[in-house]
């Protein structure tokens, strides 16, 4: 009987569990937190207050792993927008025309996305159990230590061991042994505990050589606020052109709400937030939220550094795999983490667990996030990108983690043809059925 | 010496001259009038010598020194186009 134990019931953990049910007899997911009864942010996922969009690479991967789940998301109120076809985007080069590409984004609250995925996957997650270390040695991981309280009988905890079940709801057959040793046996332990993963320390305790960690500061903070607002508007993005890298986004999400994020060094007080939105390179977001009713407080996020743990470069013990944010986290402005988790899960489902495959999926996003900004570039091509379907496709397909090929004929036309007049803000906005 | 335009090059005659774009290196340039003429001859004739000869015939007006200079300049131009990968030359 082969058993996989997945640590962490966030998106990467749940999707890895779905993928691994194809390769193991039983899969157990241990989550330290408790899921809320309805889609609401939770303690174990502080970033769930912030904007989370899924891009095409992730959308396709999710639907491949769990066919129909994307329809479920849209039925639950998520919004799908083409980039830049259904988005009002003011980039460093100017306003985008509404050209269509294969790059889409799905916007909804993070708690809704997690809940829909979990419901669709139909897997049971053991909640309120914290992984505290690994068992085994530098050659083989044999299981995972779990927090003591689940084993302690007594008021409030009596019988909690029986909660240890597989993803299909079957109680574990070795409960007495788990009670005695405080650890759950596994043929494969998957670390999906996210950006604060302790796995490198746990591996070191088994004698594994240190896992190299590279950290590249992003230099931006986030401030996010929800507003009541209709769903029939485009996603709005105002990007920075120069430093300080001040930008803003507005995405319609489920429940007739907008999730509005200011990036850079945004203030957290009401007046400051609004003034910051107004001082962006264009005040379109400020104009929209000025008329909308805020819901809840303005929430900050300062943990936006790019971080890569190179698990694949050490001789890992057999029976260990790390996935998700534990392996790579990139500046949230790229909106990649969940898509990377989904694309990784597809690789695992199709090829079996492999740290190398995890690294390959992570690398594209990582390279994009830490690449030095391209100096110069041809101004004519940059400007033509705003209206050329071929050039816009290259840019947005890259951002959406799908194959992005250079349309050489479009580059050539950009160099040779007279440039298209750039759109004014009013023209850009009037491409959508709403006026300033 | 057979000259051919590289498959990696997209080009077009425009009002300003021939515009060239190398899809692998990303290099773009627009040739001046003389360069454009030579480029069009490469496309038609595909040989260095006849191109140099016909350029010198057209512009040297029988002056040997000018003719030699034209041949040298045509060869330099073609050499630089071969070097930057816009043209391919096979013996
Ligand atoms: C501000 C912000 C905005 C973002 N926006 C986007 C976006 O737009 N698009 C996008 O794709 N990504 C976005 N991301 C990234 C995204 O949040 C992550 O990539 C995504 O959550 C997947 O991570 P994960 O499942 O690996 O980790 P997490 O989602 O962090 O889940 C880890 C889970 O492990 C549990 N856990 C932790 N320790 C233990 C333990 N010892 N034992 C048991 N359980 C444990 C936690 O409670 C948690 O449930 C954003 C991130 C931030 C910070």
PDB file of N, CA and C and ligand atoms in Angstrom, chain A residues 6-14 30-33 35 42-48 50-55 110 114 129-132 191-198 202 222 224 301 303-304 323-341, ligand 1:
ATOM      1  N   UNK A   6       0.455  14.825   1.982  1.00  0.00           N
ATOM      2  CA  UNK A   6       0.675  16.189   1.493  1.00  0.00           C
ATOM      3  C   UNK A   6       0.546  17.140   2.678  1.00  0.00           C
ATOM      4  N   UNK A   7       1.541  17.987   2.865  1.00  0.00           N
ATOM      5  CA  UNK A   7       1.519  18.939   3.969  1.00  0.00           C
ATOM      6  C   UNK A   7       1.054  20.291   3.442  1.00  0.00           C
ATOM      7  N   UNK A   8      -0.084  20.761   3.918  1.00  0.00           N
ATOM      8  CA  UNK A   8      -0.613  22.041   3.466  1.00  0.00           C
ATOM      9  C   UNK A   8      -1.796  21.826   2.552  1.00  0.00           C
ATOM     10  N   UNK A   9      -2.925  22.398   2.938  1.00  0.00           N
ATOM     11  CA  UNK A   9      -4.142  22.271   2.125  1.00  0.00           C
ATOM     12  C   UNK A   9      -4.477  23.576   1.436  1.00  0.00           C
ATOM     13  N   UNK A  10      -3.442  24.315   1.019  1.00  0.00           N
ATOM     14  CA  UNK A  10      -3.649  25.490   0.150  1.00  0.00           C
ATOM     15  C   UNK A  10      -3.869  24.977  -1.268  1.00  0.00           C
ATOM     16  N   UNK A  11      -3.800  25.867  -2.242  1.00  0.00           N
ATOM     17  CA  UNK A  11      -4.098  25.442  -3.611  1.00  0.00           C
ATOM     18  C   UNK A  11      -3.069  24.427  -4.121  1.00  0.00           C
ATOM     19  N   UNK A  12      -1.790  24.690  -3.868  1.00  0.00           N
ATOM     20  CA  UNK A  12      -0.762  23.781  -4.376  1.00  0.00           C
ATOM     21  C   UNK A  12      -0.915  22.403  -3.750  1.00  0.00           C
ATOM     22  N   UNK A  13      -1.220  22.352  -2.445  1.00  0.00           N
ATOM     23  CA  UNK A  13      -1.364  21.072  -1.754  1.00  0.00           C
ATOM     24  C   UNK A  13      -2.559  20.291  -2.266  1.00  0.00           C
ATOM     25  N   UNK A  14      -3.686  20.969  -2.402  1.00  0.00           N
ATOM     26  CA  UNK A  14      -4.904  20.287  -2.847  1.00  0.00           C
ATOM     27  C   UNK A  14      -4.716  19.761  -4.276  1.00  0.00           C
ATOM     28  N   UNK A  30      -2.700  17.084   5.152  1.00  0.00           N
ATOM     29  CA  UNK A  30      -2.730  17.651   6.506  1.00  0.00           C
ATOM     30  C   UNK A  30      -2.655  19.177   6.420  1.00  0.00           C
ATOM     31  N   UNK A  31      -3.617  19.842   7.033  1.00  0.00           N
ATOM     32  CA  UNK A  31      -3.677  21.313   6.983  1.00  0.00           C
ATOM     33  C   UNK A  31      -3.755  21.836   8.412  1.00  0.00           C
ATOM     34  N   UNK A  32      -2.866  22.763   8.733  1.00  0.00           N
ATOM     35  CA  UNK A  32      -2.810  23.275  10.104  1.00  0.00           C
ATOM     36  C   UNK A  32      -4.025  24.125  10.462  1.00  0.00           C
ATOM     37  N   UNK A  33      -4.573  24.780   9.455  1.00  0.00           N
ATOM     38  CA  UNK A  33      -5.670  25.725   9.644  1.00  0.00           C
ATOM     39  C   UNK A  33      -7.008  24.990   9.562  1.00  0.00           C
ATOM     40  N   UNK A  35     -10.683  25.342   7.473  1.00  0.00           N
ATOM     41  CA  UNK A  35     -11.334  26.088   6.397  1.00  0.00           C
ATOM     42  C   UNK A  35     -12.592  26.745   6.950  1.00  0.00           C
ATOM     43  N   UNK A  42      -8.779  33.277   5.490  1.00  0.00           N
ATOM     44  CA  UNK A  42      -8.481  32.540   6.727  1.00  0.00           C
ATOM     45  C   UNK A  42      -7.068  32.853   7.196  1.00  0.00           C
ATOM     46  N   UNK A  43      -6.817  32.521   8.477  1.00  0.00           N
ATOM     47  CA  UNK A  43      -5.560  32.870   9.150  1.00  0.00           C
ATOM     48  C   UNK A  43      -4.345  32.268   8.428  1.00  0.00           C
ATOM     49  N   UNK A  44      -4.477  30.989   8.019  1.00  0.00           N
ATOM     50  CA  UNK A  44      -3.334  30.302   7.399  1.00  0.00           C
ATOM     51  C   UNK A  44      -3.003  30.830   6.006  1.00  0.00           C
ATOM     52  N   UNK A  45      -3.865  31.704   5.488  1.00  0.00           N
ATOM     53  CA  UNK A  45      -3.666  32.210   4.126  1.00  0.00           C
ATOM     54  C   UNK A  45      -3.838  33.728   4.142  1.00  0.00           C
ATOM     55  N   UNK A  46      -2.891  34.430   4.785  1.00  0.00           N
ATOM     56  CA  UNK A  46      -3.091  35.876   4.954  1.00  0.00           C
ATOM     57  C   UNK A  46      -3.238  36.609   3.619  1.00  0.00           C
ATOM     58  N   UNK A  47      -2.648  36.034   2.559  1.00  0.00           N
ATOM     59  CA  UNK A  47      -2.736  36.718   1.259  1.00  0.00           C
ATOM     60  C   UNK A  47      -4.126  36.597   0.648  1.00  0.00           C
ATOM     61  N   UNK A  48      -5.015  35.813   1.309  1.00  0.00           N
ATOM     62  CA  UNK A  48      -6.333  35.606   0.686  1.00  0.00           C
ATOM     63  C   UNK A  48      -7.217  36.849   0.743  1.00  0.00           C
ATOM     64  N   UNK A  50      -6.125  39.510  -0.555  1.00  0.00           N
ATOM     65  CA  UNK A  50      -5.647  40.291  -1.706  1.00  0.00           C
ATOM     66  C   UNK A  50      -6.124  39.666  -3.013  1.00  0.00           C
ATOM     67  N   UNK A  51      -5.964  40.487  -4.036  1.00  0.00           N
ATOM     68  CA  UNK A  51      -6.390  40.106  -5.359  1.00  0.00           C
ATOM     69  C   UNK A  51      -5.630  38.863  -5.862  1.00  0.00           C
ATOM     70  N   UNK A  52      -6.362  37.858  -6.354  1.00  0.00           N
ATOM     71  CA  UNK A  52      -5.743  36.647  -6.904  1.00  0.00           C
ATOM     72  C   UNK A  52      -6.381  36.332  -8.245  1.00  0.00           C
ATOM     73  N   UNK A  53      -5.639  36.504  -9.325  1.00  0.00           N
ATOM     74  CA  UNK A  53      -6.196  36.118 -10.620  1.00  0.00           C
ATOM     75  C   UNK A  53      -5.453  34.903 -11.160  1.00  0.00           C
ATOM     76  N   UNK A  54      -6.210  34.127 -11.920  1.00  0.00           N
ATOM     77  CA  UNK A  54      -5.656  32.927 -12.550  1.00  0.00           C
ATOM     78  C   UNK A  54      -5.446  33.274 -14.020  1.00  0.00           C
ATOM     79  N   UNK A  55      -4.272  32.956 -14.566  1.00  0.00           N
ATOM     80  CA  UNK A  55      -4.019  33.274 -15.975  1.00  0.00           C
ATOM     81  C   UNK A  55      -4.172  32.006 -16.833  1.00  0.00           C
ATOM     82  N   UNK A 110      -9.870  34.927  -3.642  1.00  0.00           N
ATOM     83  CA  UNK A 110      -9.067  33.719  -3.422  1.00  0.00           C
ATOM     84  C   UNK A 110      -9.852  32.668  -2.630  1.00  0.00           C
ATOM     85  N   UNK A 114     -10.440  28.753  -3.934  1.00  0.00           N
ATOM     86  CA  UNK A 114     -10.027  27.574  -3.158  1.00  0.00           C
ATOM     87  C   UNK A 114     -11.222  26.669  -2.879  1.00  0.00           C
ATOM     88  N   UNK A 129      -4.221  20.046  11.836  1.00  0.00           N
ATOM     89  CA  UNK A 129      -3.054  19.197  12.126  1.00  0.00           C
ATOM     90  C   UNK A 129      -1.815  19.851  11.510  1.00  0.00           C
ATOM     91  N   UNK A 130      -0.824  20.102  12.373  1.00  0.00           N
ATOM     92  CA  UNK A 130       0.379  20.793  11.915  1.00  0.00           C
ATOM     93  C   UNK A 130       1.516  19.797  11.741  1.00  0.00           C
ATOM     94  N   UNK A 131       2.169  19.869  10.577  1.00  0.00           N
ATOM     95  CA  UNK A 131       3.373  19.049  10.390  1.00  0.00           C
ATOM     96  C   UNK A 131       4.515  19.755  11.108  1.00  0.00           C
ATOM     97  N   UNK A 132       5.336  18.971  11.837  1.00  0.00           N
ATOM     98  CA  UNK A 132       6.413  19.617  12.608  1.00  0.00           C
ATOM     99  C   UNK A 132       7.792  19.110  12.207  1.00  0.00           C
ATOM    100  N   UNK A 191       5.787  18.625   0.465  1.00  0.00           N
ATOM    101  CA  UNK A 191       5.720  19.890   1.202  1.00  0.00           C
ATOM    102  C   UNK A 191       4.984  20.922   0.356  1.00  0.00           C
ATOM    103  N   UNK A 192       3.787  21.298   0.820  1.00  0.00           N
ATOM    104  CA  UNK A 192       3.017  22.357   0.144  1.00  0.00           C
ATOM    105  C   UNK A 192       2.597  23.356   1.208  1.00  0.00           C
ATOM    106  N   UNK A 193       3.538  23.651   2.134  1.00  0.00           N
ATOM    107  CA  UNK A 193       3.176  24.529   3.254  1.00  0.00           C
ATOM    108  C   UNK A 193       3.387  26.002   2.933  1.00  0.00           C
ATOM    109  N   UNK A 194       3.722  26.308   1.686  1.00  0.00           N
ATOM    110  CA  UNK A 194       3.717  27.700   1.268  1.00  0.00           C
ATOM    111  C   UNK A 194       5.014  28.440   1.529  1.00  0.00           C
ATOM    112  N   UNK A 195       4.933  29.763   1.454  1.00  0.00           N
ATOM    113  CA  UNK A 195       6.138  30.596   1.481  1.00  0.00           C
ATOM    114  C   UNK A 195       6.909  30.514   2.794  1.00  0.00           C
ATOM    115  N   UNK A 196       6.218  30.162   3.881  1.00  0.00           N
ATOM    116  CA  UNK A 196       6.932  30.052   5.161  1.00  0.00           C
ATOM    117  C   UNK A 196       7.333  28.616   5.468  1.00  0.00           C
ATOM    118  N   UNK A 197       7.483  27.809   4.439  1.00  0.00           N
ATOM    119  CA  UNK A 197       7.825  26.382   4.617  1.00  0.00           C
ATOM    120  C   UNK A 197       9.063  26.196   5.504  1.00  0.00           C
ATOM    121  N   UNK A 198       8.967  25.197   6.386  1.00  0.00           N
ATOM    122  CA  UNK A 198      10.102  24.848   7.249  1.00  0.00           C
ATOM    123  C   UNK A 198      10.884  23.676   6.660  1.00  0.00           C
ATOM    124  N   UNK A 202      13.775  21.005   8.118  1.00  0.00           N
ATOM    125  CA  UNK A 202      13.425  19.605   8.410  1.00  0.00           C
ATOM    126  C   UNK A 202      14.373  18.662   7.676  1.00  0.00           C
ATOM    127  N   UNK A 222       1.760  46.236  -1.124  1.00  0.00           N
ATOM    128  CA  UNK A 222       0.404  46.154  -1.639  1.00  0.00           C
ATOM    129  C   UNK A 222      -0.543  46.800  -0.643  1.00  0.00           C
ATOM    130  N   UNK A 224      -4.873  46.728  -0.414  1.00  0.00           N
ATOM    131  CA  UNK A 224      -6.036  46.198  -1.122  1.00  0.00           C
ATOM    132  C   UNK A 224      -7.319  46.580  -0.413  1.00  0.00           C
ATOM    133  N   UNK A 301       0.070  44.355   2.335  1.00  0.00           N
ATOM    134  CA  UNK A 301       0.912  43.163   2.194  1.00  0.00           C
ATOM    135  C   UNK A 301       2.311  43.658   1.846  1.00  0.00           C
ATOM    136  N   UNK A 303       5.014  41.377   2.177  1.00  0.00           N
ATOM    137  CA  UNK A 303       5.834  40.206   1.846  1.00  0.00           C
ATOM    138  C   UNK A 303       5.701  39.895   0.355  1.00  0.00           C
ATOM    139  N   UNK A 304       6.384  40.683  -0.468  1.00  0.00           N
ATOM    140  CA  UNK A 304       6.224  40.508  -1.921  1.00  0.00           C
ATOM    141  C   UNK A 304       7.540  40.143  -2.607  1.00  0.00           C
ATOM    142  N   UNK A 323       6.426  21.535  -3.492  1.00  0.00           N
ATOM    143  CA  UNK A 323       5.673  22.176  -4.580  1.00  0.00           C
ATOM    144  C   UNK A 323       5.181  23.560  -4.126  1.00  0.00           C
ATOM    145  N   UNK A 324       4.672  24.322  -5.074  1.00  0.00           N
ATOM    146  CA  UNK A 324       3.995  25.578  -4.754  1.00  0.00           C
ATOM    147  C   UNK A 324       4.929  26.658  -4.238  1.00  0.00           C
ATOM    148  N   UNK A 325       4.396  27.520  -3.383  1.00  0.00           N
ATOM    149  CA  UNK A 325       5.159  28.661  -2.887  1.00  0.00           C
ATOM    150  C   UNK A 325       6.370  28.241  -2.064  1.00  0.00           C
ATOM    151  N   UNK A 326       6.361  27.031  -1.573  1.00  0.00           N
ATOM    152  CA  UNK A 326       7.528  26.528  -0.848  1.00  0.00           C
ATOM    153  C   UNK A 326       8.747  26.533  -1.778  1.00  0.00           C
ATOM    154  N   UNK A 327       8.520  26.332  -3.070  1.00  0.00           N
ATOM    155  CA  UNK A 327       9.611  26.267  -4.056  1.00  0.00           C
ATOM    156  C   UNK A 327       9.863  27.642  -4.674  1.00  0.00           C
ATOM    157  N   UNK A 328       8.814  28.292  -5.104  1.00  0.00           N
ATOM    158  CA  UNK A 328       9.001  29.600  -5.748  1.00  0.00           C
ATOM    159  C   UNK A 328       7.839  30.527  -5.401  1.00  0.00           C
ATOM    160  N   UNK A 329       8.194  31.737  -4.986  1.00  0.00           N
ATOM    161  CA  UNK A 329       7.158  32.772  -4.854  1.00  0.00           C
ATOM    162  C   UNK A 329       7.681  33.956  -5.653  1.00  0.00           C
ATOM    163  N   UNK A 330       6.815  34.513  -6.481  1.00  0.00           N
ATOM    164  CA  UNK A 330       7.248  35.691  -7.232  1.00  0.00           C
ATOM    165  C   UNK A 330       6.372  36.876  -6.841  1.00  0.00           C
ATOM    166  N   UNK A 331       6.940  38.036  -7.035  1.00  0.00           N
ATOM    167  CA  UNK A 331       6.227  39.288  -6.799  1.00  0.00           C
ATOM    168  C   UNK A 331       4.776  39.137  -7.285  1.00  0.00           C
ATOM    169  N   UNK A 332       3.804  39.377  -6.393  1.00  0.00           N
ATOM    170  CA  UNK A 332       2.399  39.127  -6.781  1.00  0.00           C
ATOM    171  C   UNK A 332       1.935  39.913  -7.996  1.00  0.00           C
ATOM    172  N   UNK A 333       2.627  40.973  -8.381  1.00  0.00           N
ATOM    173  CA  UNK A 333       2.152  41.704  -9.564  1.00  0.00           C
ATOM    174  C   UNK A 333       2.132  40.797 -10.802  1.00  0.00           C
ATOM    175  N   UNK A 334       2.904  39.710 -10.770  1.00  0.00           N
ATOM    176  CA  UNK A 334       2.909  38.797 -11.922  1.00  0.00           C
ATOM    177  C   UNK A 334       1.700  37.861 -11.938  1.00  0.00           C
ATOM    178  N   UNK A 335       1.028  37.713 -10.796  1.00  0.00           N
ATOM    179  CA  UNK A 335      -0.167  36.844 -10.722  1.00  0.00           C
ATOM    180  C   UNK A 335       0.112  35.435 -11.217  1.00  0.00           C
ATOM    181  N   UNK A 336       1.171  34.836 -10.740  1.00  0.00           N
ATOM    182  CA  UNK A 336       1.582  33.539 -11.271  1.00  0.00           C
ATOM    183  C   UNK A 336       1.439  32.358 -10.328  1.00  0.00           C
ATOM    184  N   UNK A 337       1.494  32.599  -9.011  1.00  0.00           N
ATOM    185  CA  UNK A 337       1.677  31.485  -8.064  1.00  0.00           C
ATOM    186  C   UNK A 337       0.658  30.368  -8.207  1.00  0.00           C
ATOM    187  N   UNK A 338      -0.608  30.722  -8.317  1.00  0.00           N
ATOM    188  CA  UNK A 338      -1.640  29.686  -8.396  1.00  0.00           C
ATOM    189  C   UNK A 338      -1.552  28.948  -9.729  1.00  0.00           C
ATOM    190  N   UNK A 339      -1.252  29.688 -10.792  1.00  0.00           N
ATOM    191  CA  UNK A 339      -1.140  29.038 -12.104  1.00  0.00           C
ATOM    192  C   UNK A 339       0.044  28.078 -12.127  1.00  0.00           C
ATOM    193  N   UNK A 340       1.150  28.508 -11.510  1.00  0.00           N
ATOM    194  CA  UNK A 340       2.320  27.619 -11.432  1.00  0.00           C
ATOM    195  C   UNK A 340       1.939  26.360 -10.660  1.00  0.00           C
ATOM    196  N   UNK A 341       1.170  26.522  -9.573  1.00  0.00           N
ATOM    197  CA  UNK A 341       0.753  25.361  -8.775  1.00  0.00           C
ATOM    198  C   UNK A 341      -0.088  24.406  -9.635  1.00  0.00           C
TER     199      UNK A 341
HETATM  200  C1  LIG C   1      -0.522  39.656  -1.985  1.00  0.00           C
HETATM  201  C2  LIG C   1      -0.469  38.442  -2.848  1.00  0.00           C
HETATM  202  C3  LIG C   1      -1.182  38.416  -4.041  1.00  0.00           C
HETATM  203  C4  LIG C   1      -1.121  37.297  -4.864  1.00  0.00           C
HETATM  204  N1  LIG C   1      -1.789  37.309  -6.045  1.00  0.00           N
HETATM  205  C5  LIG C   1      -1.747  36.239  -6.861  1.00  0.00           C
HETATM  206  C6  LIG C   1      -2.444  36.231  -8.100  1.00  0.00           C
HETATM  207  O1  LIG C   1      -3.077  37.206  -8.493  1.00  0.00           O
HETATM  208  N2  LIG C   1      -2.386  35.106  -8.861  1.00  0.00           N
HETATM  209  C7  LIG C   1      -1.686  34.002  -8.472  1.00  0.00           C
HETATM  210  O2  LIG C   1      -1.666  33.009  -9.209  1.00  0.00           O
HETATM  211  N3  LIG C   1      -1.000  33.980  -7.316  1.00  0.00           N
HETATM  212  C8  LIG C   1      -1.011  35.068  -6.495  1.00  0.00           C
HETATM  213  N4  LIG C   1      -0.325  35.044  -5.312  1.00  0.00           N
HETATM  214  C9  LIG C   1       0.434  33.825  -4.963  1.00  0.00           C
HETATM  215  C10 LIG C   1      -0.477  32.780  -4.311  1.00  0.00           C
HETATM  216  O3  LIG C   1      -0.998  33.275  -3.108  1.00  0.00           O
HETATM  217  C11 LIG C   1       0.265  31.462  -4.050  1.00  0.00           C
HETATM  218  O4  LIG C   1       1.107  31.145  -5.093  1.00  0.00           O
HETATM  219  C12 LIG C   1      -0.729  30.345  -3.808  1.00  0.00           C
HETATM  220  O5  LIG C   1      -1.338  30.575  -2.583  1.00  0.00           O
HETATM  221  C13 LIG C   1      -0.191  28.906  -3.837  1.00  0.00           C
HETATM  222  O6  LIG C   1       0.560  28.685  -2.745  1.00  0.00           O
HETATM  223  P1  LIG C   1       0.644  27.344  -1.877  1.00  0.00           P
HETATM  224  O7  LIG C   1      -0.555  26.494  -1.939  1.00  0.00           O
HETATM  225  O8  LIG C   1       1.970  26.797  -2.185  1.00  0.00           O
HETATM  226  O9  LIG C   1       0.722  28.019  -0.437  1.00  0.00           O
HETATM  227  P2  LIG C   1      -0.427  28.651   0.427  1.00  0.00           P
HETATM  228  O10 LIG C   1      -1.569  29.044  -0.403  1.00  0.00           O
HETATM  229  O11 LIG C   1       0.225  29.658   1.277  1.00  0.00           O
HETATM  230  O12 LIG C   1      -0.888  27.409   1.295  1.00  0.00           O
HETATM  231  C14 LIG C   1      -0.068  26.798   2.262  1.00  0.00           C
HETATM  232  C15 LIG C   1      -0.969  26.045   3.208  1.00  0.00           C
HETATM  233  O13 LIG C   1      -0.175  25.292   4.093  1.00  0.00           O
HETATM  234  C16 LIG C   1      -0.699  25.397   5.404  1.00  0.00           C
HETATM  235  N5  LIG C   1       0.418  25.123   6.313  1.00  0.00           N
HETATM  236  C17 LIG C   1       1.482  25.926   6.572  1.00  0.00           C
HETATM  237  N6  LIG C   1       2.319  25.312   7.420  1.00  0.00           N
HETATM  238  C18 LIG C   1       1.794  24.083   7.693  1.00  0.00           C
HETATM  239  C19 LIG C   1       2.227  22.977   8.485  1.00  0.00           C
HETATM  240  N7  LIG C   1       3.365  23.015   9.182  1.00  0.00           N
HETATM  241  N8  LIG C   1       1.439  21.866   8.539  1.00  0.00           N
HETATM  242  C20 LIG C   1       0.264  21.806   7.838  1.00  0.00           C
HETATM  243  N9  LIG C   1      -0.177  22.843   7.076  1.00  0.00           N
HETATM  244  C21 LIG C   1       0.590  23.952   6.986  1.00  0.00           C
HETATM  245  C22 LIG C   1      -1.239  26.810   5.462  1.00  0.00           C
HETATM  246  O14 LIG C   1      -2.210  26.992   6.464  1.00  0.00           O
HETATM  247  C23 LIG C   1      -1.831  26.963   4.068  1.00  0.00           C
HETATM  248  O15 LIG C   1      -3.165  26.528   4.003  1.00  0.00           O
HETATM  249  C24 LIG C   1      -0.336  36.169  -4.482  1.00  0.00           C
HETATM  250  C25 LIG C   1       0.383  36.197  -3.288  1.00  0.00           C
HETATM  251  C26 LIG C   1       0.328  37.327  -2.478  1.00  0.00           C
HETATM  252  C27 LIG C   1       1.149  37.340  -1.234  1.00  0.00           C
END
